[in-house]
mmCIF file with all atom_site columns, C-alpha atoms in Angstrom:
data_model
loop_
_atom_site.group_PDB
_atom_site.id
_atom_site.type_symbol
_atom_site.label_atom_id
_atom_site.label_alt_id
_atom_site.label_comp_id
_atom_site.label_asym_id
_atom_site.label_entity_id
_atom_site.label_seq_id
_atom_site.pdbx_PDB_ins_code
_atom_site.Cartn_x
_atom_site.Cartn_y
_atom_site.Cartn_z
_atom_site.occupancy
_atom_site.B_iso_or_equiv
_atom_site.pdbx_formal_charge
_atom_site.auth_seq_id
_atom_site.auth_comp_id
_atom_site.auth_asym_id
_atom_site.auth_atom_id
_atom_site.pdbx_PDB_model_num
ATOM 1  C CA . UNK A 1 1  ? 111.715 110.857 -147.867 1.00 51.00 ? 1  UNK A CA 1
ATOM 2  C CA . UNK A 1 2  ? 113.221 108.419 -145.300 1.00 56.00 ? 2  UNK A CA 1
ATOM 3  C CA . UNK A 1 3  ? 111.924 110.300 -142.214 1.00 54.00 ? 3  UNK A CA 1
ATOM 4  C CA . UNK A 1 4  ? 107.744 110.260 -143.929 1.00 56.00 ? 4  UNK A CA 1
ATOM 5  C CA . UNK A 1 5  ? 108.425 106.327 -143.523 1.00 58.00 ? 5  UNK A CA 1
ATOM 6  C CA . UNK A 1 6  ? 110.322 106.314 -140.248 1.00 78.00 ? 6  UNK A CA 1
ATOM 7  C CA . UNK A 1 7  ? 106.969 107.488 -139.292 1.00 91.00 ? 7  UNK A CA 1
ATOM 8  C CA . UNK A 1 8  ? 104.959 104.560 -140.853 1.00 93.00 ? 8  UNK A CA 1
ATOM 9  C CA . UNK A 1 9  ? 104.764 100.850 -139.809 1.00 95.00 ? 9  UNK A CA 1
ATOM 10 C CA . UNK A 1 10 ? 103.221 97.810  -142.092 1.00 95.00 ? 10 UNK A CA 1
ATOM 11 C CA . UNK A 1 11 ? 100.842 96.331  -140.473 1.00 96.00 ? 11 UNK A CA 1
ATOM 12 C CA . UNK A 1 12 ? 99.316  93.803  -142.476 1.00 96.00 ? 12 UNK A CA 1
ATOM 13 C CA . UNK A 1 13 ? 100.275 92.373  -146.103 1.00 95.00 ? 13 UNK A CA 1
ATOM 14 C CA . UNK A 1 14 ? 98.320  90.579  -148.621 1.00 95.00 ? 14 UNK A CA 1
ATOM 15 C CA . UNK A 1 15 ? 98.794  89.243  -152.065 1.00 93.00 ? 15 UNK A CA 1
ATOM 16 C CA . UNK A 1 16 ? 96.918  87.635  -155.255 1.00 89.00 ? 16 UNK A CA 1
ATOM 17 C CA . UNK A 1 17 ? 93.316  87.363  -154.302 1.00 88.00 ? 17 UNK A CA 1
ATOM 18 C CA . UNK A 1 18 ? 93.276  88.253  -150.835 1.00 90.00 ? 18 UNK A CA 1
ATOM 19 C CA . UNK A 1 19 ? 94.734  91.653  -151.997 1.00 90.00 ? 19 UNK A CA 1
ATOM 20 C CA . UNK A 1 20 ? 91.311  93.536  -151.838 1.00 91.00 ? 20 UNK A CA 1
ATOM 21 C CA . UNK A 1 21 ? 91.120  92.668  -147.882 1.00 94.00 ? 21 UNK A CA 1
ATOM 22 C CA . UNK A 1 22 ? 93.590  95.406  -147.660 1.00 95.00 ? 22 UNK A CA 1
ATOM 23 C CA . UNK A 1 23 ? 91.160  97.980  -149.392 1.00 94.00 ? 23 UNK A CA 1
ATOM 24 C CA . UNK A 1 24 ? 88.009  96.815  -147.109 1.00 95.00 ? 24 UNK A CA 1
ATOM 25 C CA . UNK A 1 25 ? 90.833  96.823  -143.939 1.00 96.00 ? 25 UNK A CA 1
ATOM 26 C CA . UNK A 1 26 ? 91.729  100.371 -145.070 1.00 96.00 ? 26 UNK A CA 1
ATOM 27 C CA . UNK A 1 27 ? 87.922  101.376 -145.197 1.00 96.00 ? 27 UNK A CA 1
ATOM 28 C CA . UNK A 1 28 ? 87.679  99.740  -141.972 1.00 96.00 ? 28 UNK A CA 1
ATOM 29 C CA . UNK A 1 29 ? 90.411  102.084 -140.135 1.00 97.00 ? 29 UNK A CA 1
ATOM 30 C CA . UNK A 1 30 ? 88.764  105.244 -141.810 1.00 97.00 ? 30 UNK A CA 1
ATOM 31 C CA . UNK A 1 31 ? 85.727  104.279 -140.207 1.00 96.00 ? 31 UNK A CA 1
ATOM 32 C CA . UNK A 1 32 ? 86.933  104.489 -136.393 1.00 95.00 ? 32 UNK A CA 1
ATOM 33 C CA . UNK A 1 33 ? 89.402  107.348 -137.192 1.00 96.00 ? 33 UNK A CA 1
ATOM 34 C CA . UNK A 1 34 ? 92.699  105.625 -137.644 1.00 97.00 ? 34 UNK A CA 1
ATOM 35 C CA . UNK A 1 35 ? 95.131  107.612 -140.696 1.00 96.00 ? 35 UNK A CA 1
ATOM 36 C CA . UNK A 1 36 ? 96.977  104.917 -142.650 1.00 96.00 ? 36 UNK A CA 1
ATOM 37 C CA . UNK A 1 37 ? 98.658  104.180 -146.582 1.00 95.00 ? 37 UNK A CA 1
ATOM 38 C CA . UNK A 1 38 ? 98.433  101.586 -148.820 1.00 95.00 ? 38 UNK A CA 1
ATOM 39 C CA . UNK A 1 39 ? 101.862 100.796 -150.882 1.00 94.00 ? 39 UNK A CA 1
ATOM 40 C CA . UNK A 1 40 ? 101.812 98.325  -153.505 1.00 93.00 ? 40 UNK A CA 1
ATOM 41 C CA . UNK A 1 41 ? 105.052 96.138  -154.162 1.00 90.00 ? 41 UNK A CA 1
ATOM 42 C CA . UNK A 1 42 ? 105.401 94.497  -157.868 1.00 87.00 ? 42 UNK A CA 1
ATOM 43 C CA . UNK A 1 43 ? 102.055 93.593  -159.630 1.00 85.00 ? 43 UNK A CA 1
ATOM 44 C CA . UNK A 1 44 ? 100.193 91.842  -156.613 1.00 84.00 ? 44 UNK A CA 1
ATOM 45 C CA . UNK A 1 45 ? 101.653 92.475  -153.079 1.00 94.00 ? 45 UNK A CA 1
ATOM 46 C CA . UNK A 1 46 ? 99.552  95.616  -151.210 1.00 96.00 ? 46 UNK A CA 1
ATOM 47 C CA . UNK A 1 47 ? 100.901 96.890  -147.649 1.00 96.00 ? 47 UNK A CA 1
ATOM 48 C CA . UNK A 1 48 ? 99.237  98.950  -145.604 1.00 97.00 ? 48 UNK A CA 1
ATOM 49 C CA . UNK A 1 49 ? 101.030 101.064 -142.587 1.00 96.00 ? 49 UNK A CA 1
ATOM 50 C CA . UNK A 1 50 ? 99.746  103.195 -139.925 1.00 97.00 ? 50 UNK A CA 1
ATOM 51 C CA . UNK A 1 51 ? 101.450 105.566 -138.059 1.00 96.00 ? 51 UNK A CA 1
ATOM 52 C CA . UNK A 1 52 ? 103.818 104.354 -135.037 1.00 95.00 ? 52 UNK A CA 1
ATOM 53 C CA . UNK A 1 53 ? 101.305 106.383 -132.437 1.00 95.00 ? 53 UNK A CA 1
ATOM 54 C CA . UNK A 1 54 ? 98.411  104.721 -133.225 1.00 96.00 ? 54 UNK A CA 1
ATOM 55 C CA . UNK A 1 55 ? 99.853  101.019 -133.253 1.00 96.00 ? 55 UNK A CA 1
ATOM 56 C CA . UNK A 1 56 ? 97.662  99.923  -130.313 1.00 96.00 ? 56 UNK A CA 1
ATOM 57 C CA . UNK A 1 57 ? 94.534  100.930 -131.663 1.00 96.00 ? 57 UNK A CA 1
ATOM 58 C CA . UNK A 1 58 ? 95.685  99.396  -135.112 1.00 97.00 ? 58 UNK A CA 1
ATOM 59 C CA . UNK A 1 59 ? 95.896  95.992  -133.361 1.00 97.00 ? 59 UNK A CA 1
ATOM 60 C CA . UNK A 1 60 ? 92.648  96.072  -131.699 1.00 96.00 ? 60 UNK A CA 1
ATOM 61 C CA . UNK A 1 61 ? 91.162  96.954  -135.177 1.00 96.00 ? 61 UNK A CA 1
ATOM 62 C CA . UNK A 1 62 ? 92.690  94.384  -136.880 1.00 96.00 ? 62 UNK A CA 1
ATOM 63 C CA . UNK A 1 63 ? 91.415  91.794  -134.406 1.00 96.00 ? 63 UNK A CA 1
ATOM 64 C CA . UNK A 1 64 ? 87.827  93.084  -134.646 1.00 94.00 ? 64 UNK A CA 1
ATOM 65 C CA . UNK A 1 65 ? 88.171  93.171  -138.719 1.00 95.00 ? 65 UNK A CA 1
ATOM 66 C CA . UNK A 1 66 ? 89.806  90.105  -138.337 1.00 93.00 ? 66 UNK A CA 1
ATOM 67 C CA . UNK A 1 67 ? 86.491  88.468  -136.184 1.00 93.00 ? 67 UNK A CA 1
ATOM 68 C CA . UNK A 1 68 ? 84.543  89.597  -138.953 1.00 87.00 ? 68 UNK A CA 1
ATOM 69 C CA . UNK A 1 69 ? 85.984  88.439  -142.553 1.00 80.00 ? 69 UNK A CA 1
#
């Protein structure tokens, strides 16, 4: 199991109501092609990763989803 999350990296956490921003920012990735998983820590905290390789594009994406919420 450790090496499937060496793989992974968190890129963005959110909690309580802004917890659904991770469901739109995972729809968002899908969208332009980008692979990623949502974890969800105790009853409100969601995480989503994406793999090390695509980092760079992750970033850019986040800015643009960022610019638009």
């Amino acid at each position: 199991m450790a090496l499937f999350w060496n793989r992974w990296i968190p890129v963005r956490t959110e909690g309580g109501s802004r917890a659904e921003l991770i469901d739109r920012l995972e729809a968002h990735f899908k969208a332009n092609g980008l692979k990623s998983k949502i974890t969800i820590e105790g009853n409100s905290l969601r995480r989503i990763h994406v793999l090390k390789k695509d980092a760079d594009l992750a970033k850019v994406l986040l800015d643009a989803f960022d610019e638009e919420h």
